[in-house]
Tab-separated table of C-alpha atoms in Angstrom:
chain	number	residue	atom	x	y	z
A	237	MET	CA	-135.280	-127.648	56.252
A	238	ASP	CA	-137.671	-127.537	59.185
A	239	TYR	CA	-139.372	-124.494	57.767
A	240	LYS	CA	-140.504	-126.215	54.612
A	241	VAL	CA	-142.134	-128.977	56.564
A	242	VAL	CA	-143.882	-126.563	58.896
A	243	GLU	CA	-145.403	-124.760	55.953
A	244	VAL	CA	-146.581	-127.935	54.274
A	245	LYS	CA	-147.901	-129.224	57.551
A	246	GLU	CA	-149.897	-126.060	58.212
A	247	ASN	CA	-151.553	-126.267	54.823
A	248	LEU	CA	-152.176	-129.925	55.512
A	249	LEU	CA	-153.751	-129.192	58.806
A	250	ILE	CA	-156.109	-126.573	57.252
A	251	GLU	CA	-157.159	-129.037	54.489
A	252	ASN	CA	-157.624	-131.690	57.090
A	253	SER	CA	-159.867	-129.559	59.330
A	254	GLU	CA	-162.163	-128.830	56.363
A	255	LYS	CA	-162.382	-132.469	55.475
A	256	ALA	CA	-163.022	-133.296	59.095
A	257	ASN	CA	-165.836	-130.818	59.354
A	258	GLN	CA	-167.402	-132.213	56.170
A	259	LEU	CA	-167.146	-135.776	57.466
A	260	ARG	CA	-168.639	-134.812	60.849
A	261	ASP	CA	-171.576	-133.092	59.173
A	262	LYS	CA	-172.119	-136.063	56.836
A	263	LEU	CA	-172.160	-138.510	59.758
A	264	THR	CA	-174.457	-136.252	61.837
A	265	LYS	CA	-176.928	-136.183	58.940
A	266	LYS	CA	-176.832	-140.012	58.762
A	267	GLY	CA	-177.492	-140.284	62.451
A	268	VAL	CA	-174.021	-141.737	63.088
A	269	PHE	CA	-172.111	-140.693	66.292
A	270	PHE	CA	-168.316	-140.965	65.994
A	271	ILE	CA	-165.949	-141.357	68.947
A	272	ASN	CA	-162.121	-140.983	68.563
A	273	VAL	CA	-160.080	-142.682	71.295
A	274	MET	CA	-156.503	-141.447	71.782
A	275	ALA	CA	-153.725	-142.270	74.209
A	276	SER	CA	-150.035	-143.366	74.617
A	277	PRO	CA	-149.034	-146.905	73.644
A	278	GLY	CA	-150.093	-149.410	76.297
A	279	SER	CA	-152.465	-147.078	78.157
A	280	GLY	CA	-155.317	-149.694	78.012
A	281	LYS	CA	-157.252	-148.481	75.022
A	282	THR	CA	-158.230	-151.861	73.681
A	283	THR	CA	-159.127	-153.289	77.149
A	284	LEU	CA	-161.376	-150.308	77.939
A	285	LEU	CA	-163.044	-150.470	74.480
A	286	VAL	CA	-163.850	-154.181	74.923
A	287	ASN	CA	-165.515	-153.292	78.189
A	288	LEU	CA	-167.426	-150.254	76.791
A	289	ILE	CA	-168.550	-151.872	73.533
A	290	ASN	CA	-169.995	-154.821	75.436
A	291	ARG	CA	-172.233	-152.321	77.208
A	292	LEU	CA	-172.902	-150.004	74.219
A	293	LYS	CA	-173.738	-152.778	71.761
A	294	ASN	CA	-177.085	-153.329	73.432
A	295	GLU	CA	-178.153	-149.812	72.526
A	296	TYR	CA	-176.121	-149.112	69.406
A	297	SER	CA	-175.044	-150.802	66.116
A	298	ILE	CA	-171.302	-150.313	66.343
A	299	GLY	CA	-168.370	-150.313	63.900
A	300	VAL	CA	-164.757	-150.199	65.225
A	301	MET	CA	-161.678	-148.997	63.402
A	302	GLU	CA	-158.299	-149.966	64.886
A	303	ALA	CA	-155.440	-147.789	63.650
A	304	ASP	CA	-151.879	-149.030	63.998
A	305	ILE	CA	-148.522	-148.616	62.278
A	306	ASP	CA	-148.432	-152.399	61.818
A	307	GLY	CA	-150.002	-155.578	63.163
A	308	ASP	CA	-153.694	-156.588	63.431
A	309	VAL	CA	-153.813	-157.922	66.988
A	310	ASP	CA	-156.283	-155.166	68.201
A	311	ALA	CA	-158.967	-155.580	65.467
A	312	ASP	CA	-158.936	-159.328	65.973
A	313	ARG	CA	-159.209	-158.981	69.760
A	314	ILE	CA	-162.062	-156.447	69.607
A	315	HIS	CA	-164.099	-158.607	67.219
A	316	ARG	CA	-163.316	-161.818	69.138
A	317	LEU	CA	-164.310	-160.310	72.509
A	318	THR	CA	-167.268	-158.175	71.489
A	319	GLY	CA	-168.639	-159.659	68.199
A	320	VAL	CA	-168.968	-156.234	66.586
A	321	PRO	CA	-167.420	-155.586	63.108
A	322	SER	CA	-163.905	-154.307	63.495
A	323	ILE	CA	-161.433	-153.318	60.852
A	324	GLN	CA	-157.660	-152.719	61.103
A	325	VAL	CA	-156.424	-149.499	59.531
A	326	HIS	CA	-152.631	-149.323	58.762
A	327	THR	CA	-151.109	-145.860	58.592
A	328	SER	CA	-148.217	-146.752	56.327
A	329	GLY	CA	-145.784	-145.493	58.990
A	330	ALA	CA	-147.684	-142.272	59.796
A	331	CYS	CA	-148.128	-141.351	63.397
A	332	HIS	CA	-151.735	-140.210	62.968
A	333	LEU	CA	-154.893	-140.572	60.919
A	334	THR	CA	-156.208	-137.816	58.668
A	335	ALA	CA	-159.935	-137.258	58.212
A	336	GLN	CA	-159.488	-138.631	54.594
A	337	MET	CA	-157.955	-141.894	55.886
A	338	VAL	CA	-160.944	-142.162	58.339
A	339	GLU	CA	-163.473	-141.592	55.550
A	340	ASP	CA	-161.770	-144.212	53.400
A	341	ALA	CA	-161.818	-146.690	56.299
A	342	ILE	CA	-165.498	-146.019	57.011
A	343	SER	CA	-166.309	-147.011	53.427
A	344	SER	CA	-165.399	-150.627	54.377
A	345	PHE	CA	-168.485	-150.739	56.577
A	346	ASP	CA	-172.040	-150.931	55.459
A	347	ILE	CA	-172.680	-147.600	57.094
A	348	LYS	CA	-176.473	-147.898	56.715
A	349	ASP	CA	-176.337	-150.501	59.471
A	350	ILE	CA	-174.194	-148.512	61.884
A	351	ASN	CA	-175.049	-145.648	64.232
A	352	LEU	CA	-171.921	-145.571	66.453
A	353	LEU	CA	-168.407	-145.440	65.032
A	354	ILE	CA	-165.415	-145.963	67.338
A	355	LEU	CA	-161.812	-145.216	66.206
A	356	GLU	CA	-158.844	-146.440	68.316
A	357	ASN	CA	-156.266	-144.035	67.101
A	358	VAL	CA	-152.473	-144.691	66.864
A	359	GLY	CA	-150.811	-144.987	70.325
A	360	ASN	CA	-149.277	-141.467	70.461
A	361	LEU	CA	-149.821	-138.444	72.649
A	362	VAL	CA	-148.540	-135.950	70.005
A	363	CYS	CA	-149.597	-136.315	66.328
A	364	PRO	CA	-153.138	-137.628	66.618
A	365	ALA	CA	-154.122	-134.563	68.618
A	366	GLU	CA	-153.214	-132.313	65.655
A	367	PHE	CA	-155.339	-134.044	63.081
A	368	ASP	CA	-159.110	-133.691	63.563
A	369	THR	CA	-160.550	-137.029	62.557
A	370	GLY	CA	-164.126	-135.773	62.144
A	371	ALA	CA	-165.169	-137.291	65.392
A	372	HIS	CA	-167.944	-135.826	67.548
A	373	LEU	CA	-166.145	-136.753	70.725
A	374	ASN	CA	-162.492	-137.175	71.724
A	375	LEU	CA	-161.928	-139.622	74.545
A	376	VAL	CA	-158.341	-139.466	75.908
A	377	LEU	CA	-156.861	-142.065	78.175
A	378	LEU	CA	-154.014	-141.480	80.618
A	379	SER	CA	-152.835	-144.484	82.563
A	380	ILE	CA	-151.591	-144.406	86.148
A	381	PRO	CA	-148.036	-145.762	85.232
A	382	GLU	CA	-147.524	-142.861	82.793
A	383	GLY	CA	-147.530	-140.181	85.489
A	384	ASP	CA	-149.638	-137.242	86.597
A	385	ASP	CA	-147.426	-134.720	84.720
A	386	LYS	CA	-148.405	-135.855	81.283
A	387	PRO	CA	-150.993	-133.020	80.575
A	388	LEU	CA	-148.131	-130.545	81.166
A	389	LYS	CA	-145.904	-132.241	78.560
A	390	TYR	CA	-148.474	-133.049	75.922
A	391	PRO	CA	-150.802	-130.030	76.193
A	392	LEU	CA	-152.605	-130.250	72.845
A	393	MET	CA	-153.843	-133.824	73.434
A	394	PHE	CA	-155.666	-132.573	76.583
A	395	GLU	CA	-156.846	-129.360	74.981
A	396	VAL	CA	-158.756	-131.348	72.359
A	397	ALA	CA	-160.149	-133.947	74.777
A	398	ASN	CA	-163.859	-133.945	75.816
A	399	ILE	CA	-163.498	-136.740	78.276
A	400	VAL	CA	-160.301	-138.033	79.961
A	401	ALA	CA	-160.301	-141.541	81.548
A	402	ILE	CA	-157.517	-142.089	84.079
A	403	THR	CA	-156.894	-145.792	83.443
A	404	LYS	CA	-155.393	-148.744	85.380
A	405	MET	CA	-156.546	-147.321	88.701
A	406	ASP	CA	-156.040	-150.793	90.252
A	407	THR	CA	-152.260	-150.193	89.871
A	408	LEU	CA	-152.307	-146.897	91.803
A	409	PRO	CA	-150.595	-148.438	94.996
A	410	ALA	CA	-147.481	-149.318	92.822
A	411	PHE	CA	-147.085	-145.794	91.499
A	412	ASN	CA	-146.470	-142.247	92.761
A	413	PHE	CA	-149.482	-140.724	91.008
A	414	ASP	CA	-151.517	-137.923	92.503
A	415	ILE	CA	-155.131	-137.983	91.141
A	416	ASP	CA	-155.960	-134.399	92.313
A	417	LYS	CA	-152.733	-133.003	90.810
A	418	CYS	CA	-153.471	-134.800	87.608
A	419	ARG	CA	-157.058	-133.506	87.486
A	420	ASN	CA	-155.652	-129.969	87.972
A	421	ASN	CA	-153.053	-130.471	85.203
A	422	ILE	CA	-155.843	-131.567	82.855
A	423	HIS	CA	-158.063	-128.635	83.780
A	424	LEU	CA	-155.160	-126.182	83.152
A	425	ARG	CA	-155.407	-127.259	79.551
A	426	ASN	CA	-159.179	-127.200	79.278
A	427	LYS	CA	-161.454	-126.645	82.276
A	428	ASP	CA	-164.500	-128.315	80.605
A	429	ILE	CA	-162.940	-131.803	80.380
A	430	GLU	CA	-164.770	-134.480	82.298
A	431	VAL	CA	-162.379	-136.778	84.160
A	432	TYR	CA	-163.204	-140.361	85.161
A	433	PRO	CA	-160.679	-142.578	87.112
A	434	ILE	CA	-161.329	-146.178	86.092
A	435	SER	CA	-160.095	-149.738	86.073
A	436	ALA	CA	-161.413	-151.559	83.010
A	437	LEU	CA	-159.884	-154.745	84.172
A	438	LYS	CA	-161.612	-154.616	87.668
A	439	ASP	CA	-164.627	-152.939	86.110
A	440	GLN	CA	-164.356	-149.961	88.503
A	441	GLY	CA	-165.633	-146.534	87.499
A	442	VAL	CA	-166.638	-147.800	83.997
A	443	ASP	CA	-170.333	-147.246	84.795
A	444	GLU	CA	-169.747	-143.522	85.297
A	445	LEU	CA	-167.723	-143.327	82.176
A	446	TYR	CA	-170.335	-145.248	80.160
A	447	ASN	CA	-173.170	-142.897	81.437
A	448	ALA	CA	-171.066	-139.842	80.519
A	449	LEU	CA	-170.547	-141.176	77.026
A	450	LEU	CA	-174.305	-141.856	76.648
A	451	LYS	CA	-175.117	-138.263	77.663
A	452	PHE	CA	-172.740	-137.034	74.966
A	453	ILE	CA	-174.092	-139.374	72.354
A	454	LYS	CA	-177.721	-138.459	73.108
A	455	LYS	CA	-177.028	-134.648	73.253
B	158	MET	CA	-153.068	-134.746	50.122
B	159	ASP	CA	-151.249	-137.434	51.921
B	160	TYR	CA	-149.027	-138.114	48.996
B	161	LYS	CA	-147.598	-134.606	49.059
B	162	VAL	CA	-146.610	-135.039	52.659
B	163	VAL	CA	-145.062	-138.439	52.105
B	164	GLU	CA	-142.892	-136.976	49.283
B	165	VAL	CA	-141.731	-133.946	51.412
B	166	LYS	CA	-141.083	-136.317	54.351
B	167	GLU	CA	-138.959	-138.716	52.169
B	168	ASN	CA	-136.718	-135.744	51.122
B	169	LEU	CA	-136.569	-134.545	54.631
B	170	LEU	CA	-135.547	-138.018	55.937
B	171	ILE	CA	-132.762	-138.170	53.329
B	172	GLU	CA	-131.523	-134.660	54.223
B	173	ASN	CA	-131.800	-135.586	57.901
B	174	SER	CA	-129.750	-138.753	57.513
B	175	GLU	CA	-126.961	-136.854	55.792
B	176	LYS	CA	-126.938	-134.201	58.499
B	177	ALA	CA	-127.003	-136.935	61.201
B	178	ASN	CA	-123.996	-138.719	59.652
B	179	GLN	CA	-122.043	-135.420	59.513
B	180	LEU	CA	-122.926	-134.663	63.148
B	181	ARG	CA	-121.890	-138.221	64.270
B	182	ASP	CA	-118.546	-137.914	62.451
B	183	LYS	CA	-117.935	-134.477	63.983
B	184	LEU	CA	-118.626	-135.706	67.546
B	185	THR	CA	-116.515	-138.796	67.026
B	186	LYS	CA	-113.615	-136.652	65.964
B	187	LYS	CA	-114.003	-134.525	69.060
B	188	GLY	CA	-114.058	-137.604	71.221
B	189	VAL	CA	-117.770	-137.118	72.202
B	190	PHE	CA	-120.038	-140.161	72.555
B	191	PHE	CA	-123.761	-139.406	72.013
B	192	ILE	CA	-126.560	-141.587	73.386
B	193	ASN	CA	-130.244	-141.043	72.235
B	194	VAL	CA	-132.855	-142.336	74.662
B	195	MET	CA	-136.369	-143.026	73.236
B	196	ALA	CA	-139.609	-144.394	74.607
B	197	SER	CA	-143.367	-143.787	75.170
B	198	PRO	CA	-144.478	-141.065	77.481
B	199	GLY	CA	-144.207	-142.151	81.122
B	200	SER	CA	-141.948	-145.093	80.496
B	201	GLY	CA	-139.461	-144.002	83.100
B	202	LYS	CA	-136.810	-142.282	80.954
B	203	THR	CA	-135.970	-139.471	83.440
B	204	THR	CA	-135.873	-141.781	86.411
B	205	LEU	CA	-133.492	-144.137	84.620
B	206	LEU	CA	-131.362	-141.330	83.358
B	207	VAL	CA	-130.945	-139.817	86.871
B	208	ASN	CA	-129.770	-143.256	88.089
B	209	LEU	CA	-127.345	-143.868	85.080
B	210	ILE	CA	-125.951	-140.308	85.080
B	211	ASN	CA	-125.060	-140.529	88.783
B	212	ARG	CA	-122.896	-143.593	87.833
B	213	LEU	CA	-121.533	-142.217	84.554
B	214	LYS	CA	-120.571	-138.727	85.777
B	215	ASN	CA	-117.566	-140.173	87.757
B	216	GLU	CA	-116.057	-141.340	84.462
B	217	TYR	CA	-117.442	-138.839	81.916
B	218	SER	CA	-118.076	-135.126	81.602
B	219	ILE	CA	-121.813	-135.214	80.626
B	220	GLY	CA	-124.235	-132.887	78.974
B	221	VAL	CA	-127.951	-133.698	78.891
B	222	MET	CA	-130.613	-132.491	76.406
B	223	GLU	CA	-134.199	-132.952	77.440
B	224	ALA	CA	-136.546	-132.697	74.475
B	225	ASP	CA	-140.280	-131.978	75.037
B	226	ILE	CA	-143.214	-130.350	73.227
B	227	ASP	CA	-143.654	-128.128	76.216
B	228	GLY	CA	-142.579	-127.777	79.916
B	229	ASP	CA	-139.183	-127.847	81.483
B	230	VAL	CA	-139.756	-130.203	84.433
B	231	ASP	CA	-137.274	-132.851	83.065
B	232	ALA	CA	-134.224	-130.575	82.566
B	233	ASP	CA	-134.679	-129.031	85.965
B	234	ARG	CA	-135.131	-132.534	87.592
B	235	ILE	CA	-132.018	-133.931	85.881
B	236	HIS	CA	-129.832	-130.961	86.900
B	237	ARG	CA	-131.197	-130.961	90.459
B	238	LEU	CA	-130.706	-134.704	91.019
B	239	THR	CA	-127.369	-135.185	89.190
B	240	GLY	CA	-125.599	-131.773	89.107
B	241	VAL	CA	-124.730	-132.137	85.400
B	242	PRO	CA	-125.504	-129.380	82.843
B	243	SER	CA	-128.989	-129.994	81.400
B	244	ILE	CA	-130.876	-127.967	78.784
B	245	GLN	CA	-134.489	-128.206	77.719
B	246	VAL	CA	-135.193	-128.372	73.984
B	247	HIS	CA	-138.652	-127.455	72.814
B	248	THR	CA	-139.666	-128.964	69.496
B	249	SER	CA	-142.391	-126.279	68.705
B	250	GLY	CA	-145.103	-128.998	68.537
B	251	ALA	CA	-143.038	-131.480	66.514
B	252	CYS	CA	-143.133	-135.179	67.533
B	253	HIS	CA	-139.411	-135.655	66.954
B	254	LEU	CA	-136.067	-133.952	66.889
B	255	THR	CA	-134.041	-133.592	63.614
B	256	ALA	CA	-130.261	-133.884	63.543
B	257	GLN	CA	-130.193	-130.144	62.875
B	258	MET	CA	-132.247	-129.394	66.012
B	259	VAL	CA	-129.799	-131.522	67.985
B	260	GLU	CA	-126.841	-129.706	66.573
B	261	ASP	CA	-128.341	-126.338	67.446
B	262	ALA	CA	-129.020	-127.582	70.984
B	263	ILE	CA	-125.427	-128.878	71.402
B	264	SER	CA	-124.139	-125.406	70.607
B	265	SER	CA	-125.613	-124.235	73.985
B	266	PHE	CA	-123.047	-126.385	75.781
B	267	ASP	CA	-119.335	-125.621	75.997
B	268	ILE	CA	-118.562	-128.830	73.972
B	269	LYS	CA	-114.809	-128.693	74.709
B	270	ASP	CA	-115.752	-129.685	78.328
B	271	ILE	CA	-118.102	-132.576	77.357
B	272	ASN	CA	-117.269	-136.174	76.286
B	273	LEU	CA	-120.646	-137.770	76.814
B	274	LEU	CA	-123.917	-136.273	75.393
B	275	ILE	CA	-127.277	-137.772	76.429
B	276	LEU	CA	-130.511	-136.845	74.660
B	277	GLU	CA	-133.921	-137.714	76.170
B	278	ASN	CA	-136.041	-137.615	73.015
B	279	VAL	CA	-139.827	-136.737	72.844
B	280	GLY	CA	-141.982	-139.389	74.514
B	281	ASN	CA	-143.226	-141.201	71.391
B	282	LEU	CA	-142.743	-144.670	69.928
B	283	VAL	CA	-143.267	-143.556	66.268
B	284	CYS	CA	-141.663	-140.296	64.968
B	285	PRO	CA	-138.356	-140.255	66.860
B	286	ALA	CA	-137.481	-143.624	65.330
B	287	GLU	CA	-137.635	-142.163	61.820
B	288	PHE	CA	-135.247	-139.286	62.461
B	289	ASP	CA	-131.591	-140.201	63.030
B	290	THR	CA	-130.363	-137.781	65.618
B	291	GLY	CA	-126.670	-138.297	64.938
B	292	ALA	CA	-126.234	-140.492	68.061
B	293	HIS	CA	-123.832	-143.306	68.368
B	294	LEU	CA	-126.249	-145.480	70.408
B	295	ASN	CA	-130.024	-145.683	70.585
B	296	LEU	CA	-131.230	-146.713	73.961
B	297	VAL	CA	-134.999	-147.647	73.894
B	298	LEU	CA	-137.131	-148.126	76.995
B	299	LEU	CA	-140.230	-150.283	77.228
B	300	SER	CA	-142.081	-150.307	80.528
B	301	ILE	CA	-143.912	-153.266	81.981
B	302	PRO	CA	-147.291	-151.393	82.050
B	303	GLU	CA	-147.120	-150.793	78.254
B	304	GLY	CA	-147.335	-154.515	77.415
B	305	ASP	CA	-145.140	-157.161	75.780
B	306	ASP	CA	-146.736	-156.627	72.336
B	307	LYS	CA	-145.323	-153.134	71.674
B	308	PRO	CA	-142.421	-154.342	69.457
B	309	LEU	CA	-145.044	-155.757	67.093
B	310	LYS	CA	-146.968	-152.557	66.876
B	311	TYR	CA	-144.089	-150.064	66.715
B	312	PRO	CA	-141.555	-152.072	64.654
B	313	LEU	CA	-139.204	-149.207	63.477
B	314	MET	CA	-138.446	-148.155	67.117
B	315	PHE	CA	-137.105	-151.599	67.888
B	316	GLU	CA	-135.279	-151.955	64.565
B	317	VAL	CA	-133.176	-148.859	65.324
B	318	ALA	CA	-132.496	-149.803	68.963
B	319	ASN	CA	-129.050	-150.944	70.047
B	320	ILE	CA	-130.191	-151.613	73.607
B	321	VAL	CA	-133.640	-152.084	75.112
B	322	ALA	CA	-134.254	-151.662	78.755
B	323	ILE	CA	-137.481	-153.228	79.998
B	324	THR	CA	-138.300	-150.708	82.831
B	325	LYS	CA	-140.453	-150.747	85.974
B	326	MET	CA	-139.734	-154.456	86.586
B	327	ASP	CA	-140.904	-153.867	90.236
B	328	THR	CA	-144.499	-153.573	88.893
B	329	LEU	CA	-144.369	-156.868	87.096
B	330	PRO	CA	-146.682	-158.633	89.636
B	331	ALA	CA	-149.477	-156.054	88.805
B	332	PHE	CA	-149.436	-156.708	85.066
B	333	ASN	CA	-149.872	-159.462	82.529
B	334	PHE	CA	-146.413	-159.130	80.926
B	335	ASP	CA	-144.334	-162.095	79.621
B	336	ILE	CA	-140.652	-161.148	79.626
B	337	ASP	CA	-139.668	-164.042	77.338
B	338	LYS	CA	-142.397	-163.206	74.837
B	339	CYS	CA	-141.380	-159.580	74.880
B	340	ARG	CA	-137.714	-160.536	74.300
B	341	ASN	CA	-138.802	-162.664	71.298
B	342	ASN	CA	-140.895	-159.808	69.992
B	343	ILE	CA	-137.898	-157.434	70.181
B	344	HIS	CA	-135.566	-159.920	68.500
B	345	LEU	CA	-138.064	-160.388	65.693
B	346	ARG	CA	-137.281	-156.752	64.840
B	347	ASN	CA	-133.516	-156.960	65.344
B	348	LYS	CA	-131.786	-159.997	66.666
B	349	ASP	CA	-128.716	-158.045	67.763
B	350	ILE	CA	-130.492	-155.884	70.361
B	351	GLU	CA	-129.281	-156.332	73.901
B	352	VAL	CA	-132.256	-156.499	76.336
B	353	TYR	CA	-131.963	-155.569	80.030
B	354	PRO	CA	-134.887	-155.888	82.488
B	355	ILE	CA	-134.508	-153.236	85.187
B	356	SER	CA	-136.097	-151.308	87.955
B	357	ALA	CA	-134.397	-147.895	88.265
B	358	LEU	CA	-136.550	-147.119	91.303
B	359	LYS	CA	-135.418	-150.261	93.193
B	360	ASP	CA	-131.910	-150.007	91.489
B	361	GLN	CA	-132.300	-153.661	90.166
B	362	GLY	CA	-130.541	-154.635	86.967
B	363	VAL	CA	-129.107	-151.108	86.400
B	364	ASP	CA	-125.481	-152.471	86.995
B	365	GLU	CA	-125.787	-154.704	84.014
B	366	LEU	CA	-127.314	-151.981	81.800
B	367	TYR	CA	-124.552	-149.553	83.050
B	368	ASN	CA	-121.865	-152.052	82.093
B	369	ALA	CA	-123.397	-152.662	78.657
B	370	LEU	CA	-123.408	-148.919	78.015
B	371	LEU	CA	-119.755	-148.579	79.107
B	372	LYS	CA	-118.794	-151.384	76.668
B	373	PHE	CA	-120.549	-149.532	73.743
B	374	ILE	CA	-119.010	-146.196	74.713
B	375	LYS	CA	-115.450	-147.675	74.942
B	376	LYS	CA	-115.774	-149.743	71.760
């Protein structure tokens, strides 16, 4: 029973990678940079995005895709707090987005007017890591309340990350979280990952993260 | 591409439900009660389980299954802090356990000696909700740092729950979390769910949760 699924899934992952590479090339040619944001539920993705978009929107023309199983609270919140166009993508129960789903979602924008696409993926540390979305950069969030051991338990998510933001730093006193240990656990997965401890709520460390993103976008 | 997966998945879910019903019946006949614990990564599942198991072990002979993509920190921690037999189940990358995987895992125990099985499922609010494990009771945790809107975004997880523990109540002052709103959001999904706000670390509210579990087990 499980074997059948594994086989179908492997074929699907190969097809998805090809589609993702095509989409990435297409966007690159059009001068569009695409950031995929991944994390657990409730790790502070939307709060950080509001903060970052309000900085980035002065330099870039942004389109935001908010992926969720259900609901549309995030797309509405992003649009209300930043003014940038934001669409809600429902995954019909799926725990991830495929590159094809992303391409379909992008077609809702007038892509000629956009040069920075941001996807807030489904809140999940497992499935979204397996499906390349076609993004140029994977930004992964890990919040203080989740614990410093998560890179050991969800290895693939940290292997595919380019930048990890350790979020909700303002809550550090309330939790038993060792930043150095966490950094080591992250670098066990991928030693090139840049790690930025931040508090989007208190606007601490976001400057450094913003500058790191700009460097990636302009590379 | 997506369609093929949806079809395979639907067949798989039907097969899994049948297997889960068989497993549940088999355990019931043997006098074994089976609790499935589900939540996001870092919501405090292991900390709560250590606390609960140290109460339950006086009345029951317990076996614990710790499911993770990778690592064995949880099984080791549970055994070290409670003394009960605890096995680590790796899902080979999958975001959930099937009833078959659970049955295979149970065979590692000497089931004659056990009358309470506890499964700590993969940290994930999406996939584990779709796959009936054969459990008699689904205990779902939602931690204060995750936010009170999660039942709106991950509806199925809260539909299949029998009991929801709102965890890390000691961190409430650090977060913008409305307990009444959360309770309403949970009851929108399933009005029969019992909700218990707790702090396993400070041992607050755990008595009430423990008594609720006993009532379910003895029903």
